[in-house]
CSV table of C-alpha atoms in Angstrom, one decimal:
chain,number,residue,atom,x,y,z
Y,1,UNK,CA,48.6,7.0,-131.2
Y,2,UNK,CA,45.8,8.1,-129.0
Y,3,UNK,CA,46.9,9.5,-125.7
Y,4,UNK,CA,44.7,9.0,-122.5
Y,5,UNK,CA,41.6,10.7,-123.2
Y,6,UNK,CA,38.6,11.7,-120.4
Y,7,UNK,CA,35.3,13.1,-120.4
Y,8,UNK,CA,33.7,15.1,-119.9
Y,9,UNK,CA,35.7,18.1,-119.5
Y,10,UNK,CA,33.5,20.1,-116.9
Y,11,UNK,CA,30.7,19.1,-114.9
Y,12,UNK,CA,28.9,21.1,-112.7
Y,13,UNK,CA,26.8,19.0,-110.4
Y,14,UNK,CA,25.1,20.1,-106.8
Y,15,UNK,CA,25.2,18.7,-103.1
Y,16,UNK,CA,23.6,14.9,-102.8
Y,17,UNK,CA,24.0,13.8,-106.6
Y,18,UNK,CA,25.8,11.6,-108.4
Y,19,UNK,CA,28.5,11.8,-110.9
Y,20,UNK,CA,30.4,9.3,-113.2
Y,21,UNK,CA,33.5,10.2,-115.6
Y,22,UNK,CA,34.8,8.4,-118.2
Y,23,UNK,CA,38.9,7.5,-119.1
Y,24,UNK,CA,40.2,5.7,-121.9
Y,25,UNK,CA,43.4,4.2,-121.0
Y,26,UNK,CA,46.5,5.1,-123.6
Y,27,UNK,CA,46.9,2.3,-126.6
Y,28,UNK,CA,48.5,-0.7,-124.9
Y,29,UNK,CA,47.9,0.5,-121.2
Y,30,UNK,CA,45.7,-2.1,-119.1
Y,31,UNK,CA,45.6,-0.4,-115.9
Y,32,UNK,CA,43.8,2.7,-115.1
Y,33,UNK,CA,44.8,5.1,-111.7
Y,34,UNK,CA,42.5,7.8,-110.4
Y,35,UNK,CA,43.3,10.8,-108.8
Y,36,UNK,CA,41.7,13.5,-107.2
Y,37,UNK,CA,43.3,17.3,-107.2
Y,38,UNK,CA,42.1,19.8,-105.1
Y,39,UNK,CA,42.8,23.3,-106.1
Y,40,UNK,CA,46.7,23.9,-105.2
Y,41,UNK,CA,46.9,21.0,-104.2
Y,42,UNK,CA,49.0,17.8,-105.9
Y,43,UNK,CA,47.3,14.6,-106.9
Y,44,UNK,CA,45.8,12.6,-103.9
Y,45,UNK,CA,45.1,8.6,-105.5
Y,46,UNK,CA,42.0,7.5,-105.4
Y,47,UNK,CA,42.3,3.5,-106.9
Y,48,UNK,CA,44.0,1.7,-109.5
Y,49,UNK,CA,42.3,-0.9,-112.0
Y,50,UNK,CA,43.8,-3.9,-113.4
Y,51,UNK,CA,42.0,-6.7,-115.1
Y,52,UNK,CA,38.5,-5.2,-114.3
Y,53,UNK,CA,39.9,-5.4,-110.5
Y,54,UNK,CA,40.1,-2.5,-108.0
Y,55,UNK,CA,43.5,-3.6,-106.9
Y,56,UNK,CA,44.8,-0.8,-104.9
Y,57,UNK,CA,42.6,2.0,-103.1
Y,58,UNK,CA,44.2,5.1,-101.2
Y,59,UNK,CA,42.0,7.2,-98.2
Y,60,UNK,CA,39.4,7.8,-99.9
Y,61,UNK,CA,35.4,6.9,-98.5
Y,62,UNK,CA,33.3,4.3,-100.5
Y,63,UNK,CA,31.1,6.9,-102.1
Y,64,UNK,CA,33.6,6.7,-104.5
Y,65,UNK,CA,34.1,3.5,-106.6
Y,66,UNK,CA,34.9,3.0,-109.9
Y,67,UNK,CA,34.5,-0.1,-112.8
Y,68,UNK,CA,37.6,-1.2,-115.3
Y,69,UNK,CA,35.9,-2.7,-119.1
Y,70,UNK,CA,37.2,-5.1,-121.0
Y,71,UNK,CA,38.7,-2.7,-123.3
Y,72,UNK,CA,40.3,-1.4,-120.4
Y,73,UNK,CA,38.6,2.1,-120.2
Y,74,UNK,CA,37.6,2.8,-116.8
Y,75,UNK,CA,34.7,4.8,-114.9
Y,76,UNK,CA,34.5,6.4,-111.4
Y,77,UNK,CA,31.6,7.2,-109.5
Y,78,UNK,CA,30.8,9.5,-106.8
Y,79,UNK,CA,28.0,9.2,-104.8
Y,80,UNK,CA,26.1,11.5,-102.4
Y,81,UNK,CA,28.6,14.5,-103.6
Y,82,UNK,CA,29.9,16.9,-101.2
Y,83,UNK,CA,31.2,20.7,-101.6
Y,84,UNK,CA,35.0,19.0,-101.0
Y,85,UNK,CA,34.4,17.0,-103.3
Y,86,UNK,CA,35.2,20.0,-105.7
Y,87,UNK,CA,38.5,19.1,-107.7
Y,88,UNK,CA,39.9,18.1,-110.7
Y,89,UNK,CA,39.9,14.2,-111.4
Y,90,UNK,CA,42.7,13.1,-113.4
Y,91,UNK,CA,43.2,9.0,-114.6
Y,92,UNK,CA,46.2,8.0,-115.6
Y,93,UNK,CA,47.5,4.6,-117.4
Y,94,UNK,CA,50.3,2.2,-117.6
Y,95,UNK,CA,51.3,-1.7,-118.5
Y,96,UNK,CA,51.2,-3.7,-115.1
Y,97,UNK,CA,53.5,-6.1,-116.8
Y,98,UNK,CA,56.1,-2.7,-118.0
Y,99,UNK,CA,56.3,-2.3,-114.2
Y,100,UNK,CA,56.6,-6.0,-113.2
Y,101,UNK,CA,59.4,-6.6,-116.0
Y,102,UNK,CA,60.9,-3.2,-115.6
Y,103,UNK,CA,60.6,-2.5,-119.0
Y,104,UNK,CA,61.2,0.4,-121.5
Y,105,UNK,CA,60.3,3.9,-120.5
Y,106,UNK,CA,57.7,4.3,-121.9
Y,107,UNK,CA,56.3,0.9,-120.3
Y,108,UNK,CA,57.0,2.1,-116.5
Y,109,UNK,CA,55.8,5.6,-117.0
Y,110,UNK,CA,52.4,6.4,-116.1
Y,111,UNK,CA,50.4,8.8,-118.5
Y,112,UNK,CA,47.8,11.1,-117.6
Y,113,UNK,CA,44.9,12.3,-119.0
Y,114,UNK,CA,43.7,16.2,-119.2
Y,115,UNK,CA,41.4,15.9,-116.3
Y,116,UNK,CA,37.3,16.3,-115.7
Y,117,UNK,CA,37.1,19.0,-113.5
Y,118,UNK,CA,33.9,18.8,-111.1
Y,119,UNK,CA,32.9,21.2,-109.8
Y,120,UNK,CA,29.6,20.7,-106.4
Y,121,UNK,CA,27.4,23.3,-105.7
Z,1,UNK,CA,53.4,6.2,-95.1
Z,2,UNK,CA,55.2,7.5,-98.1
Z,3,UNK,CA,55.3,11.4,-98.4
Z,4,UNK,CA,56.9,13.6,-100.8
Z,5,UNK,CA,57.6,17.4,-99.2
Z,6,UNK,CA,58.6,19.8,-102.0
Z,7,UNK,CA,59.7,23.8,-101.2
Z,8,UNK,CA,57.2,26.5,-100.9
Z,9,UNK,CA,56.3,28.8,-103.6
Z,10,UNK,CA,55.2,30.0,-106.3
Z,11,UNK,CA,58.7,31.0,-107.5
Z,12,UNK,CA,59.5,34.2,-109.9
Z,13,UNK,CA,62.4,33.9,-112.0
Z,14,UNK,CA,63.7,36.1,-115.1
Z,15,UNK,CA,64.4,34.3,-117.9
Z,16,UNK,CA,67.6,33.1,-117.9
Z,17,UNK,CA,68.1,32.5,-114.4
Z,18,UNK,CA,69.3,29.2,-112.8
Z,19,UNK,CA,66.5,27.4,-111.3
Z,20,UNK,CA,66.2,24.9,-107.8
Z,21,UNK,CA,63.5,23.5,-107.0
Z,22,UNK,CA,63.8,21.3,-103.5
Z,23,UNK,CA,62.0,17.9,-103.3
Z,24,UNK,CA,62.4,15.5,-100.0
Z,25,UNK,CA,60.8,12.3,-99.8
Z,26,UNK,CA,59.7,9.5,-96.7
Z,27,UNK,CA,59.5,6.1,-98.4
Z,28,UNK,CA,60.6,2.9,-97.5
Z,29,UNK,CA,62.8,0.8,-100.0
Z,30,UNK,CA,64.0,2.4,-103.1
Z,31,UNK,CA,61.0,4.1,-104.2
Z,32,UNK,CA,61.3,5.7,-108.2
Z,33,UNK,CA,61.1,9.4,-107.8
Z,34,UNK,CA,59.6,11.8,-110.6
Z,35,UNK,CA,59.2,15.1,-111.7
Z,36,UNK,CA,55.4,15.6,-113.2
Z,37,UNK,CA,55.0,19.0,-114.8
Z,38,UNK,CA,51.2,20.9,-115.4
Z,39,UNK,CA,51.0,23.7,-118.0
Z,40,UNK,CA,47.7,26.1,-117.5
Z,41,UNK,CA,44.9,24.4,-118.0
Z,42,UNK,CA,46.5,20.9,-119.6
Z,43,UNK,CA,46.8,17.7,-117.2
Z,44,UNK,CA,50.0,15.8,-115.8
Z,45,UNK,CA,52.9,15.5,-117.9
Z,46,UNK,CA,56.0,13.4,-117.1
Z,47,UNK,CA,59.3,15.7,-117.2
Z,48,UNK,CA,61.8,13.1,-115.7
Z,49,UNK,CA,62.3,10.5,-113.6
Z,50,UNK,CA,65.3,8.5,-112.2
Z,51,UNK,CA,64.9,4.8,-110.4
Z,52,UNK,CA,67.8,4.2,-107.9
Z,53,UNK,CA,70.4,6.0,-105.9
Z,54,UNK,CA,72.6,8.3,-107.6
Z,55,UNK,CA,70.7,8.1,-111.3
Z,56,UNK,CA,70.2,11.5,-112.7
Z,57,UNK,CA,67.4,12.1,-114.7
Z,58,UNK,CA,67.2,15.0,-117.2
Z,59,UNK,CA,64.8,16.3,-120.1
Z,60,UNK,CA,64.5,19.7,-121.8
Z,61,UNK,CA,67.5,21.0,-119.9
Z,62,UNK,CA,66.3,19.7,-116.6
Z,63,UNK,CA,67.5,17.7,-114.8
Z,64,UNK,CA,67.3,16.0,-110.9
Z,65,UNK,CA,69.9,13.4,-109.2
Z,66,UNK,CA,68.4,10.5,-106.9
Z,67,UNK,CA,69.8,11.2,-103.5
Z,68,UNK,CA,69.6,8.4,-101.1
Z,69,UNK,CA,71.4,10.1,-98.3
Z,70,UNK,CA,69.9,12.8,-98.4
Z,71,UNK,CA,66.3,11.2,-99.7
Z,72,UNK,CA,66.1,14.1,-102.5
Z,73,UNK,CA,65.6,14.8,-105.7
Z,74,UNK,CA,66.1,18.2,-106.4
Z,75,UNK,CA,65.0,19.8,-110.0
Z,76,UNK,CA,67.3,22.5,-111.6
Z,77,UNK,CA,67.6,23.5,-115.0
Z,78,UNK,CA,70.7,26.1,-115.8
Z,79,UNK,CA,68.9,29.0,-117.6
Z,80,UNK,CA,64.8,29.2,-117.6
Z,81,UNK,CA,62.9,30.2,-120.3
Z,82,UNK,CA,59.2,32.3,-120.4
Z,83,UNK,CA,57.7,28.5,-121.6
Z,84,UNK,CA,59.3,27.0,-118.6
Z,85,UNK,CA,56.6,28.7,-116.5
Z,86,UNK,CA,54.1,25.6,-115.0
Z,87,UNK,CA,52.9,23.9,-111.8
Z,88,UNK,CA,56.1,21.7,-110.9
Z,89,UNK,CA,55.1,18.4,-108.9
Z,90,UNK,CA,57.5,16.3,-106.9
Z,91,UNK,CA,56.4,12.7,-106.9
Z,92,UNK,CA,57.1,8.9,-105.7
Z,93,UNK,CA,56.5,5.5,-106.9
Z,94,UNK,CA,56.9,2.4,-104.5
Z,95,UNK,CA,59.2,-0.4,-105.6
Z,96,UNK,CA,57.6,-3.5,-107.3
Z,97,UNK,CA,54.3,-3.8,-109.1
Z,98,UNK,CA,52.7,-1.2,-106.6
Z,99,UNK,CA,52.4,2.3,-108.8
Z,100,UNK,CA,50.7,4.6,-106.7
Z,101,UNK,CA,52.2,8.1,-107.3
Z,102,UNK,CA,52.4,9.8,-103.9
Z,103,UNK,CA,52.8,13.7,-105.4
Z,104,UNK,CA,54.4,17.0,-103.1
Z,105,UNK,CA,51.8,20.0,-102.7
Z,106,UNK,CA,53.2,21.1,-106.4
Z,107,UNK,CA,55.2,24.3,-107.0
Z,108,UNK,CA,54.1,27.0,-109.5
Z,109,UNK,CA,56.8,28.8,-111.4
Z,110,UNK,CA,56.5,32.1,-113.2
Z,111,UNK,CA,59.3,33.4,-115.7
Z,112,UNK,CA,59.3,36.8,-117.0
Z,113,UNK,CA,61.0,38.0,-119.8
């Protein structure tokens, strides 16, 4: 059983251009969370997916945005990147309808990937 | 807004020591609280977790107690070992279908042998 996978691993990009990374969502998940961490820093959340939805969407500006599939893998793009914008991106997946039934354990809990870290120069 | 405030750090223990790490939260309701866990290099891993007042939850000799009084969920484990050493990350959870993870600053813990 496939965790949550991402890709790439490392990206180097430089001020002004644009960057898309990839997650695929755990077998069974249909909702996909992003999340942005800064160096020493914990996870800041960037938007949750569900149904090819944005659905939820913390403080972050609209150059970021992000797409759901129908096989539930999920992209987010940054546009126009800054030198902050330096971090490790992490996605992490779940069942809506585990949280909404309050299901088994291992329906509620959120799964993350191993990260893309970005790194704007 | 929800906020999750967790001790300062990095903490240095020798192995075998008893370990505390503090965790406070702000949260309306009866948010889920968590303890996420980061070993070198490797992404978010779920360590525990515990879903209303007074439920302890515990893995790998860890374990943390949902304190509504006191809005805390503090991590100890009894005697550390050399693979305990990580990034330790408080964390919260609204109630309901909302599953935004609001995380604390993270905590990183050294053991030596």
């Amino acid at each position: 059983d496939a965790g949550v996978t991402q890709s790439p691993t490392h990206l180097i990009k430089t001020r002004g251009q644009q960057v898309t990374l990839r997650c695929s969502p755990k077998s069974g998940h249909d909702t996909v969370s992003w999340y942005q961490q800064a160096l020493g820093q914990g996870p800041q959340f960037i938007f949750q997916y569900y149904e090819e939805e944005e659905r939820q969407r913390g403080n972050f500006p609209d150059r970021f945005s992000g797409h759901q599939f129908p096989n539930y893998s999920s992209e987010l793009n940054v546009n126009a990147l800054l030198l902050g914008d330096s971090a490790l991106y992490l996605c992490a997946s779940r069942t809506m309808l585990g949280r909404i039934i309050g299901g088994s354990d291992s329906q509620e809990t959120q799964y993350f990937g191993p990260g893309t870290r970005l790194l704007v120069l | 807004g929800d906020s999750v405030t967790q001790m300062e750090g990095p903490v240095t223990l020798s192995e075998e020591a008893f370990l505390t790490i503090n965790c406070t939260y702000t949260a309306t309701g009866y948010p889920s609280l968590f303890w996420y866990v980061q070993y070198p290099g490797e992404g978010l891993q779920l360590l525990l977790k515990a879903t209303k007042a007074d439920d302890k939850g515990s893995n790998k000799g860890f374990e943390a107690t949902y304190r509504k009084e006191t809005t805390s969920f503090h991590l100890e484990k009894g005697s550390v070992q050399v693979s305990d050493s990580a990034v330790y990350f408080c964390a919260l959870s609204p109630m309901g279908a909302n599953s935004k993870l609001t995380f604390g600053k993270g905590i990183t813990l050294s053991v030596r042998p």
